[in-house]
Short mmCIF file of C-alpha atoms and ligand atoms in Angstrom, two decimals:
data_model
loop_
_atom_site.label_atom_id
_atom_site.label_comp_id
_atom_site.label_asym_id
_atom_site.label_seq_id
_atom_site.Cartn_x
_atom_site.Cartn_y
_atom_site.Cartn_z
CA MET W 1 -6.02 -225.96 107.50
CA GLU W 2 -4.78 -229.32 108.75
CA PHE W 3 -2.98 -231.99 106.77
CA ALA W 4 -2.27 -235.69 107.13
CA TYR W 5 -1.32 -238.58 104.86
CA ARG W 6 -4.01 -241.13 104.00
CA CYS W 7 -3.39 -244.49 102.37
CA THR W 8 -5.01 -244.66 98.91
CA GLU W 9 -5.87 -248.32 99.57
CA CYS W 10 -6.89 -248.82 103.23
CA ASP W 11 -7.50 -245.18 104.33
CA ARG W 12 -5.10 -245.50 107.29
CA GLN W 13 -3.79 -242.08 108.30
CA PHE W 14 -0.24 -240.95 109.09
CA ASP W 15 1.53 -237.78 110.12
CA ILE W 16 3.39 -236.03 107.33
CA THR W 17 7.09 -236.68 108.06
CA PRO W 18 10.17 -237.09 105.83
CA GLU W 19 10.46 -240.78 106.74
CA ARG W 20 6.89 -241.70 105.76
CA MET W 21 6.49 -242.59 102.08
CA LEU W 22 4.13 -245.60 101.90
CA CYS W 23 1.53 -247.29 104.09
CA PRO W 24 3.50 -250.18 105.64
CA ASP W 25 0.46 -252.49 105.77
CA CYS W 26 -0.31 -252.18 102.05
CA ALA W 27 3.35 -251.87 100.95
CA ALA W 28 3.93 -255.29 102.53
CA LEU W 29 1.71 -256.69 99.75
CA GLN W 30 3.97 -255.33 97.00
CA GLU W 31 4.47 -257.71 94.07
CA GLU W 32 7.32 -257.66 91.56
CA ASN W 33 6.62 -255.75 88.33
CA ARG W 34 3.41 -254.14 89.57
CA PRO W 35 2.54 -250.52 90.49
CA LEU W 36 3.41 -249.33 93.99
CA ARG W 37 1.19 -250.60 96.80
CA GLY W 38 0.24 -248.36 99.70
CA THR W 39 0.80 -244.97 98.06
CA LEU W 40 -0.29 -242.08 100.25
CA GLU W 41 -2.16 -238.90 99.48
CA VAL W 42 -2.50 -235.72 101.48
CA ARG W 43 -5.81 -235.29 103.21
CA LEU W 44 -6.74 -231.72 104.04
CA SER W 45 -9.41 -230.55 106.47
CA GLY W 46 -10.56 -227.21 107.76
CA GLU W 47 -11.64 -224.02 106.06
CA LEU W 48 -9.88 -221.69 103.67
CA VAL W 49 -9.13 -218.29 105.09
CA PRO W 50 -10.14 -215.89 102.32
CA PRO W 51 -6.60 -214.91 101.31
CA TRP W 52 -7.26 -212.65 98.38
CA SER W 53 -8.83 -209.66 100.10
CA ALA W 54 -6.81 -206.47 99.85
CA GLY W 55 -4.44 -205.88 102.71
CA ASN W 56 -4.45 -209.47 103.91
CA THR W 57 -0.95 -210.34 105.00
CA ALA W 58 -1.57 -214.02 105.72
CA GLU W 59 -0.12 -214.90 102.32
CA PRO W 60 3.48 -213.88 101.67
CA SER W 61 4.14 -212.03 98.46
CA GLY W 62 6.39 -213.57 95.83
CA ASP W 63 6.20 -215.28 92.52
CA GLY W 64 4.34 -218.23 91.11
CA VAL W 65 2.72 -220.79 93.35
CA ARG W 66 3.85 -218.87 96.41
CA ARG W 67 1.49 -216.07 95.39
CA PHE W 68 -1.20 -218.47 94.31
CA PRO W 69 -4.42 -217.82 96.21
CA TYR W 70 -4.68 -221.46 97.22
CA ALA W 71 -1.17 -221.70 98.71
CA GLN W 72 -2.87 -222.52 101.99
CA MET W 73 -4.17 -225.73 100.37
CA LEU W 74 -0.59 -227.06 100.30
CA PRO W 75 0.89 -228.95 103.27
CA VAL W 76 4.11 -226.89 103.40
CA GLU W 77 4.07 -223.25 104.43
CA SER W 78 4.92 -220.76 101.69
CA ARG W 79 7.89 -219.35 103.60
CA PHE W 80 9.85 -222.53 102.85
CA PHE W 81 9.32 -222.26 99.08
CA PRO W 82 12.41 -221.38 97.03
CA SER W 83 12.16 -218.09 95.16
CA VAL W 84 11.44 -219.48 91.72
CA PRO W 85 8.27 -218.74 89.71
CA VAL W 86 6.65 -222.17 89.41
CA GLY W 87 3.02 -222.36 88.33
CA ASN W 88 0.56 -219.59 87.48
CA SER W 89 0.99 -220.82 83.92
CA PRO W 90 -1.16 -219.26 81.20
CA LEU W 91 -4.44 -220.71 79.94
CA TRP W 92 -4.46 -220.04 76.20
CA GLU W 93 -7.57 -219.52 74.06
CA PRO W 94 -6.18 -220.73 70.72
CA ASP W 95 -8.39 -219.04 68.08
CA ARG W 96 -7.05 -220.74 64.97
CA LEU W 97 -6.96 -224.20 66.55
CA ARG W 98 -10.52 -223.74 67.83
CA LYS W 99 -11.73 -222.78 64.33
CA ALA W 100 -9.78 -225.56 62.61
CA LEU W 101 -11.32 -228.19 64.89
CA GLY W 102 -14.77 -226.60 65.22
CA ARG W 103 -14.35 -226.63 68.98
CA PRO W 104 -14.80 -223.13 70.44
CA GLY W 105 -14.32 -224.36 74.00
CA ILE W 106 -10.68 -225.50 73.73
CA PHE W 107 -8.16 -224.10 76.23
CA LEU W 108 -4.44 -224.91 76.45
CA LYS W 109 -3.01 -225.08 79.97
CA ASP W 110 0.56 -224.17 79.05
CA ASP W 111 2.94 -225.64 81.61
CA THR W 112 5.90 -225.26 79.26
CA THR W 113 6.32 -221.84 80.92
CA ASN W 114 7.56 -223.35 84.19
CA PRO W 115 11.22 -222.53 85.00
CA THR W 116 12.62 -225.85 83.71
CA GLY W 117 10.04 -226.20 80.94
CA SER W 118 7.70 -228.80 82.38
CA LEU W 119 4.80 -229.37 84.76
CA LYS W 120 7.12 -231.45 86.96
CA ASP W 121 8.32 -228.21 88.56
CA ARG W 122 5.10 -228.16 90.56
CA ALA W 123 6.13 -231.41 92.30
CA SER W 124 9.79 -230.41 92.64
CA LEU W 125 8.81 -227.11 94.26
CA LEU W 126 6.79 -228.77 97.00
CA VAL W 127 9.45 -231.44 97.61
CA ALA W 128 12.16 -228.74 97.80
CA ALA W 129 10.05 -226.68 100.23
CA PHE W 130 9.44 -229.76 102.38
CA ALA W 131 13.19 -230.53 102.43
CA ARG W 132 13.92 -226.97 103.57
CA GLN W 133 11.23 -227.17 106.24
CA HIS W 134 12.92 -230.27 107.67
CA GLY W 135 16.52 -229.16 107.21
CA ILE W 136 17.25 -231.83 104.57
CA ARG W 137 20.04 -230.94 102.09
CA ASP W 138 20.08 -233.93 99.73
CA ILE W 139 17.42 -235.03 97.21
CA VAL W 140 17.59 -238.26 95.21
CA VAL W 141 15.50 -238.95 92.11
CA ALA W 142 15.22 -241.45 89.27
CA SER W 143 13.63 -240.13 86.09
CA THR W 144 13.39 -240.52 82.33
CA GLY W 145 14.38 -236.87 82.11
CA ASN W 146 11.79 -234.20 82.97
CA ALA W 147 11.49 -234.94 86.70
CA ALA W 148 15.30 -235.09 86.92
CA SER W 149 15.95 -231.81 85.14
CA SER W 150 13.09 -230.25 87.08
CA MET W 151 14.41 -231.34 90.48
CA ALA W 152 17.88 -230.20 89.45
CA GLY W 153 16.65 -226.72 88.54
CA ILE W 154 14.31 -226.16 91.47
CA GLY W 155 16.94 -227.73 93.76
CA ALA W 156 19.46 -225.19 92.46
CA ALA W 157 17.11 -222.35 93.36
CA ALA W 158 16.58 -223.88 96.80
CA GLY W 159 20.27 -224.51 97.48
CA LEU W 160 19.81 -228.28 97.68
CA SER W 161 22.14 -231.00 96.48
CA VAL W 162 20.42 -233.19 93.86
CA LYS W 163 21.48 -236.71 92.90
CA ILE W 164 19.91 -238.04 89.70
CA PHE W 165 19.65 -241.50 88.14
CA VAL W 166 18.54 -241.57 84.49
CA PRO W 167 18.22 -244.44 82.01
CA VAL W 168 20.53 -244.38 79.03
CA SER W 169 17.53 -243.51 76.77
CA ALA W 170 16.96 -240.08 78.36
CA PRO W 171 16.97 -237.28 75.74
CA ARG W 172 20.27 -235.43 75.62
CA ALA W 173 18.70 -232.00 76.19
CA LYS W 174 17.31 -233.10 79.55
CA LEU W 175 20.72 -234.46 80.62
CA VAL W 176 22.53 -231.28 79.61
CA GLN W 177 19.89 -229.24 81.40
CA SER W 178 20.35 -231.24 84.64
CA LEU W 179 24.14 -230.86 84.47
CA GLN W 180 23.82 -227.12 83.85
CA TYR W 181 21.82 -226.82 87.06
CA GLY W 182 24.68 -228.52 88.88
CA ALA W 183 23.09 -231.90 89.64
CA ASP W 184 25.13 -235.05 90.17
CA VAL W 185 23.98 -237.31 87.31
CA THR W 186 24.42 -241.08 87.04
CA VAL W 187 23.40 -242.66 83.73
CA VAL W 188 22.12 -246.19 84.30
CA ASP W 189 22.67 -248.71 81.52
CA GLY W 190 19.10 -249.99 81.55
CA THR W 191 15.48 -248.88 81.73
CA TYR W 192 13.71 -246.39 83.98
CA ASP W 193 12.90 -249.29 86.30
CA ASP W 194 16.66 -250.01 86.65
CA ALA W 195 17.34 -246.32 87.34
CA TYR W 196 14.57 -246.37 89.94
CA ARG W 197 16.14 -249.35 91.73
CA ALA W 198 19.58 -247.70 91.66
CA SER W 199 18.14 -244.52 93.20
CA MET W 200 16.39 -246.44 95.97
CA GLU W 201 19.58 -248.33 96.82
CA TYR W 202 21.48 -245.05 96.88
CA SER W 203 19.05 -243.29 99.23
CA THR W 204 19.00 -246.33 101.52
CA THR W 205 22.79 -246.32 101.89
CA HIS W 206 23.53 -242.57 101.58
CA GLY W 207 20.35 -240.98 102.95
CA GLY W 208 18.59 -238.01 101.35
CA LEU W 209 14.95 -237.33 100.54
CA SER W 210 13.56 -239.34 97.61
CA ARG W 211 11.60 -237.37 95.02
CA ASN W 212 10.65 -240.55 93.16
CA THR W 213 7.32 -239.94 91.58
CA ALA W 214 4.27 -241.48 93.33
CA TYR W 215 6.59 -242.93 96.01
CA ASN W 216 6.96 -239.49 97.57
CA PRO W 217 3.31 -238.42 98.14
CA LEU W 218 4.25 -234.75 97.75
CA THR W 219 4.87 -235.29 94.02
CA ILE W 220 1.15 -235.82 93.46
CA GLU W 221 0.23 -233.10 95.92
CA GLY W 222 2.44 -230.55 94.14
CA LYS W 223 0.95 -231.41 90.76
CA LYS W 224 -2.58 -230.74 92.02
CA THR W 225 -1.86 -227.01 91.73
CA VAL W 226 -2.41 -227.25 87.98
CA ALA W 227 -6.05 -228.25 88.60
CA LEU W 228 -6.52 -225.46 91.16
CA GLU W 229 -5.23 -222.94 88.62
CA ILE W 230 -7.47 -224.22 85.81
CA PHE W 231 -10.45 -223.75 88.13
CA ALA W 232 -9.32 -220.26 89.16
CA GLN W 233 -8.59 -219.16 85.58
CA LEU W 234 -11.86 -220.42 84.12
CA GLY W 235 -13.86 -219.30 87.15
CA ARG W 236 -15.54 -222.72 87.06
CA MET W 237 -14.78 -226.41 86.63
CA PRO W 238 -13.98 -227.34 83.01
CA ASP W 239 -16.20 -229.94 81.33
CA VAL W 240 -13.33 -232.09 80.09
CA VAL W 241 -9.59 -232.26 80.84
CA LEU W 242 -7.18 -234.32 78.73
CA VAL W 243 -4.09 -235.48 80.60
CA PRO W 244 -1.02 -237.11 78.98
CA THR W 245 -0.52 -240.23 81.09
CA GLY W 246 2.44 -242.51 81.71
CA ASP W 247 2.95 -243.44 85.39
CA GLY W 248 -0.37 -241.82 86.40
CA VAL W 249 1.11 -239.19 88.73
CA ILE W 250 0.03 -236.07 86.84
CA LEU W 251 -3.35 -237.75 86.40
CA GLY W 252 -3.49 -238.36 90.16
CA GLY W 253 -2.54 -234.74 90.83
CA VAL W 254 -5.26 -233.40 88.51
CA PHE W 255 -7.90 -235.52 90.25
CA LYS W 256 -6.55 -234.50 93.67
CA GLY W 257 -6.79 -230.77 92.92
CA PHE W 258 -10.39 -231.05 91.74
CA GLU W 259 -11.24 -233.31 94.70
CA ASP W 260 -9.88 -230.74 97.15
CA LEU W 261 -11.98 -227.99 95.56
CA ILE W 262 -15.09 -230.17 95.89
CA GLU W 263 -14.13 -231.22 99.44
CA LEU W 264 -13.85 -227.57 100.50
CA GLY W 265 -17.16 -226.70 98.89
CA LEU W 266 -15.60 -224.39 96.29
CA ALA W 267 -16.77 -226.41 93.28
CA GLY W 268 -19.54 -228.83 92.43
CA THR W 269 -18.82 -231.87 90.32
CA MET W 270 -15.72 -233.57 88.95
CA PRO W 271 -14.97 -232.82 85.28
CA THR W 272 -14.59 -235.67 82.81
CA VAL W 273 -10.90 -236.52 83.03
CA ILE W 274 -9.46 -238.35 80.03
CA ALA W 275 -6.11 -240.09 80.41
CA VAL W 276 -4.26 -240.09 77.10
CA GLN W 277 -1.76 -242.91 76.68
CA ALA W 278 0.53 -243.91 73.84
CA GLU W 279 -0.38 -247.27 72.27
CA GLY W 280 3.10 -248.53 73.13
CA SER W 281 2.83 -247.49 76.79
CA SER W 282 -0.75 -248.06 77.87
CA ALA W 283 -0.64 -250.04 81.12
CA ILE W 284 -3.24 -247.86 82.89
CA SER W 285 -5.64 -248.00 79.96
CA ARG W 286 -5.35 -251.79 79.77
CA ALA W 287 -5.82 -252.14 83.53
CA LEU W 288 -8.92 -249.93 83.46
CA ASP W 289 -10.39 -252.30 80.85
CA SER W 290 -9.33 -255.58 82.42
CA GLY W 291 -9.62 -254.66 86.09
CA ASP W 292 -6.01 -255.39 87.00
CA PHE W 293 -2.39 -254.90 86.00
CA ALA W 294 -0.84 -257.71 83.96
CA ASP W 295 2.85 -258.46 83.43
CA PRO W 296 4.45 -255.28 82.11
CA LEU W 297 5.32 -254.61 78.49
CA PRO W 298 8.27 -252.29 77.82
CA GLY W 299 6.96 -248.73 77.45
CA LYS W 300 7.79 -247.90 73.85
CA THR W 301 6.75 -244.57 72.38
CA VAL W 302 8.22 -241.46 70.77
CA ALA W 303 6.73 -239.59 73.75
CA ASP W 304 9.50 -240.39 76.24
CA SER W 305 7.86 -238.55 79.15
CA ILE W 306 4.92 -240.98 79.14
CA ALA W 307 6.94 -244.12 78.32
CA VAL W 308 6.73 -246.51 81.24
CA GLY W 309 6.42 -250.26 81.71
CA VAL W 310 5.14 -250.34 85.28
CA PRO W 311 3.15 -247.18 86.13
CA ALA W 312 4.14 -246.26 89.71
CA ASN W 313 0.79 -244.67 90.52
CA GLY W 314 -1.23 -247.23 88.57
CA TYR W 315 -3.51 -248.49 91.33
CA ALA W 316 -4.57 -245.09 92.64
CA ALA W 317 -4.93 -243.69 89.10
CA THR W 318 -7.25 -246.45 87.86
CA LYS W 319 -9.25 -246.24 91.09
CA LYS W 320 -9.88 -242.52 90.51
CA LEU W 321 -10.73 -243.02 86.84
CA ALA W 322 -13.27 -245.67 87.79
CA ARG W 323 -14.74 -243.68 90.69
CA TYR W 324 -15.28 -240.49 88.66
CA GLY W 325 -16.24 -241.97 85.29
CA GLY W 326 -12.95 -240.98 83.68
CA ARG W 327 -11.75 -242.60 80.48
CA CYS W 328 -8.58 -243.67 78.75
CA VAL W 329 -7.75 -243.18 75.11
CA GLU W 330 -4.78 -244.79 73.35
CA ILE W 331 -3.09 -243.08 70.43
CA SER W 332 -0.35 -244.03 67.98
CA ASP W 333 3.07 -242.40 67.76
CA ALA W 334 2.14 -241.11 64.31
CA ALA W 335 -0.93 -239.39 65.77
CA ILE W 336 1.24 -237.85 68.52
CA LEU W 337 3.74 -236.39 66.04
CA ASP W 338 0.91 -235.11 63.80
CA ALA W 339 -0.69 -233.46 66.83
CA GLN W 340 2.65 -231.91 67.84
CA ARG W 341 2.94 -230.32 64.40
CA ALA W 342 -0.71 -229.23 64.36
CA LEU W 343 -0.44 -227.65 67.80
CA SER W 344 2.72 -225.76 66.87
CA SER W 345 1.48 -224.52 63.51
CA GLN W 346 -2.09 -223.69 64.53
CA SER W 347 -1.61 -222.23 67.99
CA GLY W 348 2.05 -221.20 68.32
CA LEU W 349 2.67 -223.57 71.21
CA PHE W 350 5.63 -225.93 70.63
CA ALA W 351 5.09 -228.89 72.95
CA GLU W 352 7.08 -232.06 73.47
CA PRO W 353 5.47 -235.24 72.05
CA ALA W 354 4.08 -236.36 75.43
CA ALA W 355 2.42 -232.96 75.86
CA ALA W 356 0.96 -232.94 72.34
CA ALA W 357 -0.61 -236.30 73.20
CA SER W 358 -3.47 -234.41 74.85
CA LEU W 359 -4.43 -232.90 71.47
CA ALA W 360 -4.04 -236.30 69.77
CA GLY W 361 -6.32 -237.71 72.47
CA LEU W 362 -8.97 -235.06 71.78
CA LEU W 363 -8.88 -235.84 68.05
CA ALA W 364 -9.41 -239.52 68.88
CA SER W 365 -12.34 -238.88 71.26
CA ASP W 366 -15.50 -238.29 69.25
CA ALA W 367 -17.73 -238.47 72.34
CA ILE W 368 -16.74 -234.98 73.55
CA PRO W 369 -19.42 -232.39 72.63
CA SER W 370 -17.96 -229.72 70.33
CA ASP W 371 -18.94 -226.85 72.63
CA ALA W 372 -17.55 -228.44 75.81
CA VAL W 373 -15.08 -226.39 77.85
CA THR W 374 -12.12 -228.63 77.14
CA VAL W 375 -8.67 -228.15 78.66
CA LEU W 376 -5.62 -229.73 77.05
CA LEU W 377 -2.81 -230.13 79.55
CA ILE W 378 0.45 -229.16 77.84
CA THR W 379 3.03 -230.66 80.15
CA GLY W 380 6.45 -229.88 78.60
CA THR W 381 8.20 -227.80 75.95
CA GLY W 382 9.19 -229.14 72.52
CA LEU W 383 12.74 -227.91 73.04
CA LYS W 384 13.19 -230.79 75.50
CA ASP W 385 13.41 -233.32 72.66
CA ILE W 386 14.48 -231.87 69.33
CA GLU W 387 15.14 -235.32 67.83
CA ALA W 388 11.48 -236.33 68.03
CA ALA W 389 10.31 -232.95 66.74
CA SER W 390 12.67 -233.19 63.75
CA ARG W 391 10.84 -236.14 62.26
CA LEU W 392 8.02 -234.21 60.59
CA VAL W 393 9.97 -231.18 59.42
CA ARG W 394 12.57 -230.87 56.65
CA LEU W 395 15.64 -228.92 57.60
CA PRO W 396 16.92 -226.73 54.74
CA GLU W 397 20.32 -227.59 53.24
ZN1 ZN E 401 -2.78 -248.98 103.47
#
């Protein structure tokens, strides 16, 4: 299998190197307060070597994604992956939730089981492997919390030094988690966008590989593994996938995984992908309606993991939604917290608010046939943000 970067705007191709993050032609058109221009995606070509026959030694043994049958669809060889069980997360068939909603085709893709408790580990794993491949020791990342704690944890497993910039609003649990993993954490008195700027300045002056989401193309590429697994676990493409959406990177990864399967002739048509956004953080949804991104509004929602003013991957995400007939649905914070409680009490899966947004999105989408094979992407554990989860329960005296 061969890999190259391709610009999501002009299709120009580049070699995959640590220095290459954006297409210089399109990045030159970058405007203030707009999504990133010139983001790259990995283009793969060639044929899969059937890796899952008995006795085949082409695939190294190990845990998680390293053992995943489609490891050869990733642009970094498995031998560089740190020994940490990312991916291969369970696909639940939640009986009681199915009955309660009259939807027998619901599945929960439970990415709370990743080592640091969120789907972001899929991106961190590939970035860490890439750093090891190129002998890079330092990683720099700005994050509202999950990407930071994820990079800290996977970086710890990989023996990398991780420098993190978080906005002052980041939930305490995610900060503590990052510090436990041994990361160097700087709290920025400002928004995510301020933390992002601080991280870019730092990597310009101090060096290190940036894991900033969408900016580093491997973040989207790593997240595609969730789509590959859904396909492998169902034995077919789902009919509908609901994806909690803030900056559009997980959304981009889900599309990319399904696209690769179609490209390689393993699957037929793209599922209906529904991007679920909070009403207070809905830049991608508004851009899909209006055709372009307007001046940003502050991303305000109880679901901190999908709170963003300027969605970094906004252009590529809306392009994919439009190309494949995807949709956006906007939901209120109250609906998110209700869905969090419903998911916990009817399936046994305690998800963070951003993750429960996929269930809230399903409840708000009446156009989905009741018997459709419908996958809810559960992107992070509820233990990441106990404050939000406390709102709808009463603690005993
Ligand atoms: Zn370009």
